[in-house]
Protein backbone atom coordinates (compact mmCIF):
# COMPACT_ATOMS: atom_id res chain seq x y z
CA UNK A 1 0.00 0.00 0.00
CA UNK A 2 1.20 3.47 -0.74
CA UNK A 3 -0.34 6.19 1.39
CA UNK A 4 -3.44 3.99 1.46
CA UNK A 5 -4.63 5.47 -1.84
CA UNK A 6 -2.78 3.10 -4.17
CA UNK A 7 -2.06 -0.59 -4.39
CA UNK A 8 1.42 -1.29 -5.68
CA UNK A 9 2.33 -4.73 -7.01
CA UNK A 10 5.87 -5.85 -7.79
CA UNK A 11 6.41 -8.98 -9.85
CA UNK A 12 9.35 -11.39 -9.73
CA UNK A 13 10.14 -10.51 -13.36
CA UNK A 14 10.74 -6.90 -12.32
CA UNK A 15 7.43 -5.48 -13.52
CA UNK A 16 5.43 -3.13 -11.33
CA UNK A 17 1.82 -1.96 -11.26
CA UNK A 18 0.43 0.95 -9.27
CA UNK A 19 -3.37 1.08 -9.06
CA UNK A 20 -5.40 3.93 -7.56
CA UNK A 21 -7.81 2.92 -4.80
CA UNK A 22 -10.67 4.73 -6.54
CA UNK A 23 -10.29 2.63 -9.69
CA UNK A 24 -10.10 -0.58 -7.67
CA UNK A 25 -13.17 0.35 -5.65
CA UNK A 26 -15.38 1.25 -8.61
CA UNK A 27 -14.17 -1.77 -10.62
CA UNK A 28 -14.58 -4.17 -7.73
CA UNK A 29 -15.65 -7.58 -9.05
CA UNK A 30 -18.30 -7.96 -6.33
CA UNK A 31 -21.98 -8.62 -6.88
CA UNK A 32 -22.77 -5.46 -4.92
CA UNK A 33 -20.81 -3.24 -7.32
CA UNK A 34 -22.10 -4.98 -10.45
CA UNK A 35 -25.76 -5.05 -9.40
CA UNK A 36 -28.29 -4.25 -12.14
CA UNK A 37 -31.49 -2.36 -11.33
CA UNK A 38 -34.27 -4.74 -12.46
CA UNK A 39 -36.58 -1.79 -13.27
CA UNK A 40 -34.18 0.03 -15.59
CA UNK A 41 -31.66 -2.64 -16.59
CA UNK A 42 -28.88 -0.19 -15.72
CA UNK A 43 -25.81 -1.33 -13.78
CA UNK A 44 -25.40 0.41 -10.43
CA UNK A 45 -22.95 3.31 -10.53
CA UNK A 46 -20.62 3.61 -7.54
CA UNK A 47 -20.18 7.36 -7.05
CA UNK A 48 -18.33 9.59 -4.62
CA UNK A 49 -15.23 7.45 -4.27
CA UNK A 50 -12.53 9.91 -5.38
CA UNK A 51 -10.90 9.88 -1.93
CA UNK A 52 -11.50 6.25 -0.96
CA UNK A 53 -8.61 4.56 0.80
CA UNK A 54 -7.42 1.03 1.38
CA UNK A 55 -7.39 -0.19 4.97
CA UNK A 56 -5.88 -3.60 4.36
CA UNK A 57 -5.29 -6.33 1.81
CA UNK A 58 -6.06 -9.98 2.55
CA UNK A 59 -4.44 -12.76 0.47
CA UNK A 60 -6.79 -15.49 -0.77
CA UNK A 61 -4.70 -18.52 -1.58
CA UNK A 62 -2.34 -18.05 -4.50
CA UNK A 63 -4.90 -16.66 -6.90
CA UNK A 64 -6.36 -13.43 -5.48
CA UNK A 65 -6.64 -10.77 -2.81
CA UNK A 66 -9.54 -9.15 -1.00
CA UNK A 67 -9.19 -5.40 -0.58
CA UNK A 68 -10.78 -3.76 2.45
CA UNK A 69 -11.65 -0.14 1.59
CA UNK A 70 -12.27 2.60 4.11
CA UNK A 71 -15.89 2.94 2.94
CA UNK A 72 -16.26 -0.56 4.46
CA UNK A 73 -16.58 -2.34 1.11
CA UNK A 74 -14.69 -5.65 1.25
CA UNK A 75 -16.65 -8.16 -0.80
CA UNK A 76 -14.70 -8.03 -4.07
CA UNK A 77 -12.15 -10.73 -4.83
CA UNK A 78 -9.44 -9.41 -7.14
CA UNK A 79 -7.60 -12.14 -9.04
CA UNK A 80 -4.01 -11.52 -10.09
CA UNK A 81 -5.14 -11.63 -13.74
CA UNK A 82 -7.81 -8.99 -13.14
CA UNK A 83 -5.31 -6.74 -11.32
CA UNK A 84 -2.83 -7.15 -14.19
CA UNK A 85 -5.62 -6.20 -16.63
CA UNK A 86 -6.50 -3.06 -14.62
CA UNK A 87 -2.82 -2.20 -14.35
CA UNK A 88 -2.29 -2.63 -18.08
CA UNK A 89 -4.53 -2.21 -21.10
CA UNK A 90 -7.74 -2.22 -19.06
CA UNK A 91 -6.99 0.82 -16.89
CA UNK A 92 -8.03 3.68 -19.17
CA UNK A 93 -11.03 1.96 -20.76
CA UNK A 94 -12.31 1.10 -17.26
CA UNK A 95 -11.83 4.67 -16.06
CA UNK A 96 -13.49 6.13 -19.16
CA UNK A 97 -16.47 3.80 -18.74
CA UNK A 98 -16.75 4.74 -15.06
CA UNK A 99 -16.73 8.48 -15.89
CA UNK A 100 -19.27 7.97 -18.69
CA UNK A 101 -21.62 6.11 -16.31
CA UNK A 102 -21.24 8.85 -13.68
CA UNK A 103 -22.09 11.57 -16.21
CA UNK A 104 -25.09 9.64 -17.53
CA UNK A 105 -26.43 9.25 -13.98
CA UNK A 106 -25.71 12.87 -13.05
CA UNK A 107 -23.29 11.73 -10.34
CA UNK A 108 -19.79 12.75 -9.29
CA UNK A 109 -16.49 11.18 -8.25
CA UNK A 110 -16.59 13.47 -5.22
CA UNK A 111 -18.46 12.43 -2.06
CA UNK A 112 -21.84 14.04 -1.58
CA UNK A 113 -22.02 16.76 1.04
CA UNK A 114 -24.55 16.12 3.75
Tab-separated table of N, CA and C in Angstrom:
chain	number	residue	atom	x	y	z
A	1	UNK	N	0.843	-1.185	0.000
A	1	UNK	CA	0.000	0.000	0.000
A	1	UNK	C	0.881	1.238	0.000
A	2	UNK	N	0.445	2.219	-0.705
A	2	UNK	CA	1.201	3.473	-0.736
A	2	UNK	C	0.260	4.597	-0.344
A	3	UNK	N	0.491	5.132	0.841
A	3	UNK	CA	-0.343	6.194	1.390
A	3	UNK	C	-1.813	5.813	1.365
A	4	UNK	N	-2.094	4.546	1.379
A	4	UNK	CA	-3.436	3.987	1.460
A	4	UNK	C	-4.346	4.384	0.306
A	5	UNK	N	-3.822	5.062	-0.694
A	5	UNK	CA	-4.632	5.473	-1.842
A	5	UNK	C	-4.256	4.717	-3.105
A	6	UNK	N	-3.230	3.872	-3.015
A	6	UNK	CA	-2.781	3.095	-4.166
A	6	UNK	C	-2.386	1.703	-3.711
A	7	UNK	N	-2.558	0.755	-4.600
A	7	UNK	CA	-2.062	-0.593	-4.389
A	7	UNK	C	-0.906	-0.770	-5.355
A	8	UNK	N	0.254	-1.093	-4.835
A	8	UNK	CA	1.417	-1.292	-5.681
A	8	UNK	C	1.805	-2.757	-5.662
A	9	UNK	N	1.954	-3.328	-6.855
A	9	UNK	CA	2.330	-4.731	-7.007
A	9	UNK	C	3.681	-4.798	-7.703
A	10	UNK	N	4.562	-5.630	-7.171
A	10	UNK	CA	5.870	-5.855	-7.786
A	10	UNK	C	5.969	-7.336	-8.131
A	11	UNK	N	6.322	-7.614	-9.364
A	11	UNK	CA	6.406	-8.982	-9.846
A	11	UNK	C	7.848	-9.477	-9.847
A	12	UNK	N	8.018	-10.779	-9.754
A	12	UNK	CA	9.350	-11.386	-9.733
A	12	UNK	C	10.151	-11.040	-10.985
A	13	UNK	N	9.470	-10.837	-12.103
A	13	UNK	CA	10.144	-10.514	-13.361
A	13	UNK	C	10.645	-9.070	-13.394
A	14	UNK	N	10.304	-8.294	-12.375
A	14	UNK	CA	10.736	-6.904	-12.315
A	14	UNK	C	9.650	-5.906	-12.664
A	15	UNK	N	8.529	-6.373	-13.174
A	15	UNK	CA	7.433	-5.475	-13.521
A	15	UNK	C	6.730	-4.938	-12.283
A	16	UNK	N	6.157	-3.756	-12.430
A	16	UNK	CA	5.429	-3.126	-11.327
A	16	UNK	C	4.123	-2.554	-11.845
A	17	UNK	N	3.122	-2.566	-10.961
A	17	UNK	CA	1.824	-1.965	-11.264
A	17	UNK	C	1.445	-1.112	-10.060
A	18	UNK	N	0.923	0.076	-10.325
A	18	UNK	CA	0.425	0.952	-9.274
A	18	UNK	C	-1.015	1.308	-9.626
A	19	UNK	N	-1.942	0.888	-8.778
A	19	UNK	CA	-3.366	1.075	-9.055
A	19	UNK	C	-4.004	2.006	-8.033
A	20	UNK	N	-4.721	3.033	-8.490
A	20	UNK	CA	-5.397	3.925	-7.556
A	20	UNK	C	-6.560	3.217	-6.854
A	21	UNK	N	-6.745	3.536	-5.587
A	21	UNK	CA	-7.814	2.921	-4.799
A	21	UNK	C	-9.181	3.197	-5.410
A	22	UNK	N	-9.382	4.394	-5.936
A	22	UNK	CA	-10.675	4.731	-6.537
A	22	UNK	C	-11.006	3.777	-7.681
A	23	UNK	N	-10.056	3.535	-8.562
A	23	UNK	CA	-10.289	2.629	-9.686
A	23	UNK	C	-10.606	1.223	-9.185
A	24	UNK	N	-9.846	0.754	-8.215
A	24	UNK	CA	-10.096	-0.581	-7.667
A	24	UNK	C	-11.484	-0.671	-7.038
A	25	UNK	N	-11.868	0.372	-6.330
A	25	UNK	CA	-13.172	0.353	-5.652
A	25	UNK	C	-14.314	0.331	-6.639
A	26	UNK	N	-14.262	1.184	-7.665
A	26	UNK	CA	-15.384	1.251	-8.607
A	26	UNK	C	-15.388	0.087	-9.593
A	27	UNK	N	-14.251	-0.591	-9.741
A	27	UNK	CA	-14.171	-1.765	-10.622
A	27	UNK	C	-14.153	-3.058	-9.820
A	28	UNK	N	-14.563	-2.988	-8.577
A	28	UNK	CA	-14.578	-4.174	-7.727
A	28	UNK	C	-15.427	-5.270	-8.368
A	29	UNK	N	-14.900	-6.478	-8.424
A	29	UNK	CA	-15.646	-7.575	-9.047
A	29	UNK	C	-16.658	-8.211	-8.099
A	30	UNK	N	-17.309	-7.419	-7.273
A	30	UNK	CA	-18.298	-7.962	-6.335
A	30	UNK	C	-19.701	-7.835	-6.904
A	31	UNK	N	-20.582	-8.668	-6.434
A	31	UNK	CA	-21.977	-8.620	-6.884
A	31	UNK	C	-22.611	-7.286	-6.513
A	32	UNK	N	-22.224	-6.729	-5.372
A	32	UNK	CA	-22.773	-5.456	-4.924
A	32	UNK	C	-22.448	-4.338	-5.911
A	33	UNK	N	-21.234	-4.295	-6.395
A	33	UNK	CA	-20.813	-3.243	-7.318
A	33	UNK	C	-21.417	-3.450	-8.702
A	34	UNK	N	-21.620	-4.680	-9.088
A	34	UNK	CA	-22.103	-4.977	-10.446
A	34	UNK	C	-23.608	-5.232	-10.515
A	35	UNK	N	-24.314	-4.836	-9.479
A	35	UNK	CA	-25.759	-5.054	-9.399
A	35	UNK	C	-26.485	-4.265	-10.487
A	36	UNK	N	-27.480	-4.888	-11.108
A	36	UNK	CA	-28.287	-4.251	-12.144
A	36	UNK	C	-29.669	-3.961	-11.568
A	37	UNK	N	-30.151	-2.740	-11.781
A	37	UNK	CA	-31.492	-2.361	-11.332
A	37	UNK	C	-32.498	-3.086	-12.214
A	38	UNK	N	-33.338	-3.953	-11.642
A	38	UNK	CA	-34.274	-4.736	-12.461
A	38	UNK	C	-35.314	-3.870	-13.177
A	39	UNK	N	-35.590	-2.682	-12.645
A	39	UNK	CA	-36.583	-1.795	-13.269
A	39	UNK	C	-36.035	-1.120	-14.512
A	40	UNK	N	-34.748	-0.742	-14.475
A	40	UNK	CA	-34.179	0.025	-15.589
A	40	UNK	C	-33.209	-0.777	-16.443
A	41	UNK	N	-32.659	-1.863	-15.872
A	41	UNK	CA	-31.656	-2.643	-16.587
A	41	UNK	C	-30.291	-1.991	-16.581
A	42	UNK	N	-30.137	-0.934	-15.782
A	42	UNK	CA	-28.881	-0.192	-15.723
A	42	UNK	C	-28.039	-0.696	-14.561
A	43	UNK	N	-26.738	-0.902	-14.827
A	43	UNK	CA	-25.809	-1.334	-13.783
A	43	UNK	C	-25.614	-0.207	-12.782
A	44	UNK	N	-25.595	-0.560	-11.511
A	44	UNK	CA	-25.399	0.413	-10.433
A	44	UNK	C	-24.096	1.175	-10.653
A	45	UNK	N	-24.128	2.477	-10.418
A	45	UNK	CA	-22.947	3.310	-10.530
A	45	UNK	C	-22.460	3.623	-9.117
A	46	UNK	N	-21.213	3.315	-8.841
A	46	UNK	CA	-20.617	3.608	-7.540
A	46	UNK	C	-20.011	5.002	-7.636
A	47	UNK	N	-20.623	5.965	-6.960
A	47	UNK	CA	-20.183	7.356	-7.049
A	47	UNK	C	-19.519	7.804	-5.751
A	48	UNK	N	-18.893	8.968	-5.810
A	48	UNK	CA	-18.332	9.595	-4.620
A	48	UNK	C	-17.142	8.892	-4.007
A	49	UNK	N	-16.346	8.229	-4.822
A	49	UNK	CA	-15.225	7.454	-4.273
A	49	UNK	C	-13.855	8.032	-4.621
A	50	UNK	N	-13.796	9.287	-5.002
A	50	UNK	CA	-12.526	9.906	-5.381
A	50	UNK	C	-11.467	9.760	-4.287
A	51	UNK	N	-11.861	9.881	-3.037
A	51	UNK	CA	-10.903	9.879	-1.927
A	51	UNK	C	-10.885	8.572	-1.141
A	52	UNK	N	-11.460	7.518	-1.684
A	52	UNK	CA	-11.504	6.246	-0.956
A	52	UNK	C	-10.079	5.746	-0.693
A	53	UNK	N	-9.913	5.112	0.443
A	53	UNK	CA	-8.610	4.563	0.799
A	53	UNK	C	-8.676	3.061	0.986
A	54	UNK	N	-7.528	2.469	1.147
A	54	UNK	CA	-7.422	1.029	1.375
A	54	UNK	C	-6.970	0.824	2.816
A	55	UNK	N	-7.753	0.079	3.575
A	55	UNK	CA	-7.393	-0.187	4.972
A	55	UNK	C	-6.454	-1.378	5.094
A	56	UNK	N	-6.753	-2.434	4.321
A	56	UNK	CA	-5.877	-3.605	4.360
A	56	UNK	C	-6.142	-4.489	3.153
A	57	UNK	N	-5.203	-5.379	2.914
A	57	UNK	CA	-5.294	-6.334	1.813
A	57	UNK	C	-5.136	-7.729	2.406
A	58	UNK	N	-6.038	-8.605	2.016
A	58	UNK	CA	-6.059	-9.979	2.545
A	58	UNK	C	-5.770	-10.967	1.412
A	59	UNK	N	-4.706	-11.762	1.518
A	59	UNK	CA	-4.441	-12.761	0.470
A	59	UNK	C	-5.479	-13.884	0.518
A	60	UNK	N	-5.855	-14.365	-0.662
A	60	UNK	CA	-6.793	-15.486	-0.773
A	60	UNK	C	-6.104	-16.579	-1.587
A	61	UNK	N	-5.462	-17.475	-0.896
A	61	UNK	CA	-4.704	-18.520	-1.575
A	61	UNK	C	-3.620	-17.912	-2.437
A	62	UNK	N	-3.353	-18.553	-3.573
A	62	UNK	CA	-2.339	-18.055	-4.502
A	62	UNK	C	-2.938	-17.347	-5.706
A	63	UNK	N	-4.255	-17.143	-5.689
A	63	UNK	CA	-4.901	-16.657	-6.899
A	63	UNK	C	-5.490	-15.254	-6.804
A	64	UNK	N	-5.643	-14.697	-5.590
A	64	UNK	CA	-6.365	-13.432	-5.484
A	64	UNK	C	-6.097	-12.739	-4.148
A	65	UNK	N	-6.649	-11.512	-4.061
A	65	UNK	CA	-6.640	-10.768	-2.808
A	65	UNK	C	-8.027	-10.166	-2.588
A	66	UNK	N	-8.330	-9.894	-1.349
A	66	UNK	CA	-9.539	-9.148	-0.997
A	66	UNK	C	-9.054	-7.809	-0.447
A	67	UNK	N	-9.583	-6.736	-1.007
A	67	UNK	CA	-9.188	-5.395	-0.578
A	67	UNK	C	-10.275	-4.844	0.337
A	68	UNK	N	-9.863	-4.373	1.491
A	68	UNK	CA	-10.777	-3.757	2.449
A	68	UNK	C	-10.624	-2.239	2.324
A	69	UNK	N	-11.668	-1.581	1.810
A	69	UNK	CA	-11.649	-0.144	1.585
A	69	UNK	C	-12.183	0.588	2.812
A	70	UNK	N	-11.832	1.856	2.932
A	70	UNK	CA	-12.272	2.601	4.106
A	70	UNK	C	-13.736	3.039	4.055
A	71	UNK	N	-14.441	2.735	2.956
A	71	UNK	CA	-15.891	2.940	2.939
A	71	UNK	C	-16.604	1.654	3.370
A	72	UNK	N	-15.819	0.720	3.905
A	72	UNK	CA	-16.257	-0.565	4.458
A	72	UNK	C	-16.652	-1.595	3.406
A	73	UNK	N	-16.364	-1.335	2.147
A	73	UNK	CA	-16.583	-2.342	1.108
A	73	UNK	C	-15.418	-3.333	1.154
A	74	UNK	N	-15.745	-4.624	1.204
A	74	UNK	CA	-14.691	-5.645	1.247
A	74	UNK	C	-15.156	-6.957	0.637
A	75	UNK	N	-16.126	-6.897	-0.272
A	75	UNK	CA	-16.650	-8.161	-0.802
A	75	UNK	C	-16.083	-8.552	-2.165
A	76	UNK	N	-15.265	-7.696	-2.762
A	76	UNK	CA	-14.697	-8.029	-4.069
A	76	UNK	C	-13.438	-8.873	-3.943
A	77	UNK	N	-13.344	-9.883	-4.778
A	77	UNK	CA	-12.153	-10.732	-4.831
A	77	UNK	C	-11.425	-10.403	-6.135
A	78	UNK	N	-10.238	-9.844	-5.996
A	78	UNK	CA	-9.444	-9.408	-7.139
A	78	UNK	C	-8.416	-10.477	-7.483
A	79	UNK	N	-8.587	-11.143	-8.616
A	79	UNK	CA	-7.602	-12.143	-9.040
A	79	UNK	C	-6.370	-11.414	-9.556
A	80	UNK	N	-5.248	-12.122	-9.573
A	80	UNK	CA	-4.014	-11.525	-10.089
A	80	UNK	C	-4.181	-11.135	-11.554
A	81	UNK	N	-4.909	-11.955	-12.323
A	81	UNK	CA	-5.145	-11.635	-13.736
A	81	UNK	C	-5.953	-10.352	-13.888
A	82	UNK	N	-6.980	-10.185	-13.058
A	82	UNK	CA	-7.806	-8.987	-13.136
A	82	UNK	C	-6.994	-7.749	-12.756
A	83	UNK	N	-6.164	-7.858	-11.713
A	83	UNK	CA	-5.308	-6.741	-11.316
A	83	UNK	C	-4.315	-6.386	-12.425
A	84	UNK	N	-3.758	-7.402	-13.081
A	84	UNK	CA	-2.832	-7.154	-14.194
A	84	UNK	C	-3.561	-6.449	-15.340
A	85	UNK	N	-4.810	-6.839	-15.593
A	85	UNK	CA	-5.618	-6.199	-16.625
A	85	UNK	C	-5.848	-4.720	-16.282
A	86	UNK	N	-6.262	-4.451	-15.035
A	86	UNK	CA	-6.503	-3.063	-14.617
A	86	UNK	C	-5.214	-2.245	-14.601
A	87	UNK	N	-4.095	-2.901	-14.364
A	87	UNK	CA	-2.819	-2.197	-14.351
A	87	UNK	C	-2.210	-2.035	-15.728
A	88	UNK	N	-2.809	-2.685	-16.711
A	88	UNK	CA	-2.293	-2.626	-18.078
A	88	UNK	C	-3.294	-1.992	-19.026
A	89	UNK	N	-3.664	-2.747	-20.041
A	89	UNK	CA	-4.527	-2.210	-21.097
A	89	UNK	C	-5.947	-1.899	-20.634
A	90	UNK	N	-6.365	-2.449	-19.518
A	90	UNK	CA	-7.737	-2.224	-19.059
A	90	UNK	C	-7.946	-0.972	-18.236
A	91	UNK	N	-6.856	-0.331	-17.806
A	91	UNK	CA	-6.988	0.817	-16.893
A	91	UNK	C	-7.790	1.965	-17.487
A	92	UNK	N	-7.367	2.493	-18.624
A	92	UNK	CA	-8.025	3.679	-19.165
A	92	UNK	C	-9.418	3.388	-19.698
A	93	UNK	N	-9.650	2.254	-20.373
A	93	UNK	CA	-11.032	1.959	-20.760
A	93	UNK	C	-11.961	1.838	-19.546
A	94	UNK	N	-11.484	1.232	-18.470
A	94	UNK	CA	-12.309	1.099	-17.259
A	94	UNK	C	-12.613	2.464	-16.663
A	95	UNK	N	-11.619	3.336	-16.626
A	95	UNK	CA	-11.829	4.669	-16.063
A	95	UNK	C	-12.765	5.490	-16.940
A	96	UNK	N	-12.595	5.398	-18.254
A	96	UNK	CA	-13.493	6.134	-19.164
A	96	UNK	C	-14.931	5.652	-19.011
A	97	UNK	N	-15.117	4.342	-18.907
A	97	UNK	CA	-16.467	3.799	-18.740
A	97	UNK	C	-17.084	4.278	-17.422
A	98	UNK	N	-16.285	4.266	-16.359
A	98	UNK	CA	-16.748	4.745	-15.058
A	98	UNK	C	-17.195	6.207	-15.152
A	99	UNK	N	-16.385	7.058	-15.765
A	99	UNK	CA	-16.729	8.475	-15.894
A	99	UNK	C	-17.964	8.677	-16.764
A	100	UNK	N	-18.089	7.891	-17.815
A	100	UNK	CA	-19.266	7.966	-18.689
A	100	UNK	C	-20.532	7.598	-17.922
A	101	UNK	N	-20.462	6.534	-17.104
A	101	UNK	CA	-21.625	6.113	-16.306
A	101	UNK	C	-21.988	7.180	-15.268
A	102	UNK	N	-20.966	7.782	-14.652
A	102	UNK	CA	-21.237	8.849	-13.682
A	102	UNK	C	-21.974	10.005	-14.350
A	103	UNK	N	-21.462	10.449	-15.501
A	103	UNK	CA	-22.094	11.574	-16.208
A	103	UNK	C	-23.533	11.247	-16.580
A	104	UNK	N	-23.743	10.040	-17.106
A	104	UNK	CA	-25.091	9.643	-17.532
A	104	UNK	C	-26.070	9.632	-16.363
A	105	UNK	N	-25.576	9.309	-15.169
A	105	UNK	CA	-26.431	9.249	-13.984
A	105	UNK	C	-26.486	10.583	-13.234
A	106	UNK	N	-25.740	11.577	-13.717
A	106	UNK	CA	-25.710	12.870	-13.051
A	106	UNK	C	-24.992	12.814	-11.705
A	107	UNK	N	-24.013	11.920	-11.593
A	107	UNK	CA	-23.289	11.732	-10.340
A	107	UNK	C	-21.858	12.240	-10.462
A	108	UNK	N	-21.137	12.204	-9.338
A	108	UNK	CA	-19.792	12.746	-9.293
A	108	UNK	C	-18.826	11.768	-8.631
A	109	UNK	N	-17.546	11.943	-8.930
A	109	UNK	CA	-16.494	11.179	-8.247
A	109	UNK	C	-16.343	11.663	-6.805
A	110	UNK	N	-16.734	12.903	-6.543
A	110	UNK	CA	-16.587	13.467	-5.217
A	110	UNK	C	-17.717	13.002	-4.300
A	111	UNK	N	-17.401	12.829	-3.013
A	111	UNK	CA	-18.456	12.428	-2.059
A	111	UNK	C	-19.533	13.505	-1.961
A	112	UNK	N	-20.755	13.069	-1.735
A	112	UNK	CA	-21.840	14.043	-1.575
A	112	UNK	C	-21.690	14.751	-0.240
A	113	UNK	N	-22.090	15.980	-0.210
A	113	UNK	CA	-22.017	16.760	1.041
A	113	UNK	C	-23.360	16.644	1.735
A	114	UNK	N	-23.297	16.323	3.010
A	114	UNK	CA	-24.549	16.123	3.752
A	114	UNK	C	-24.888	17.330	4.583
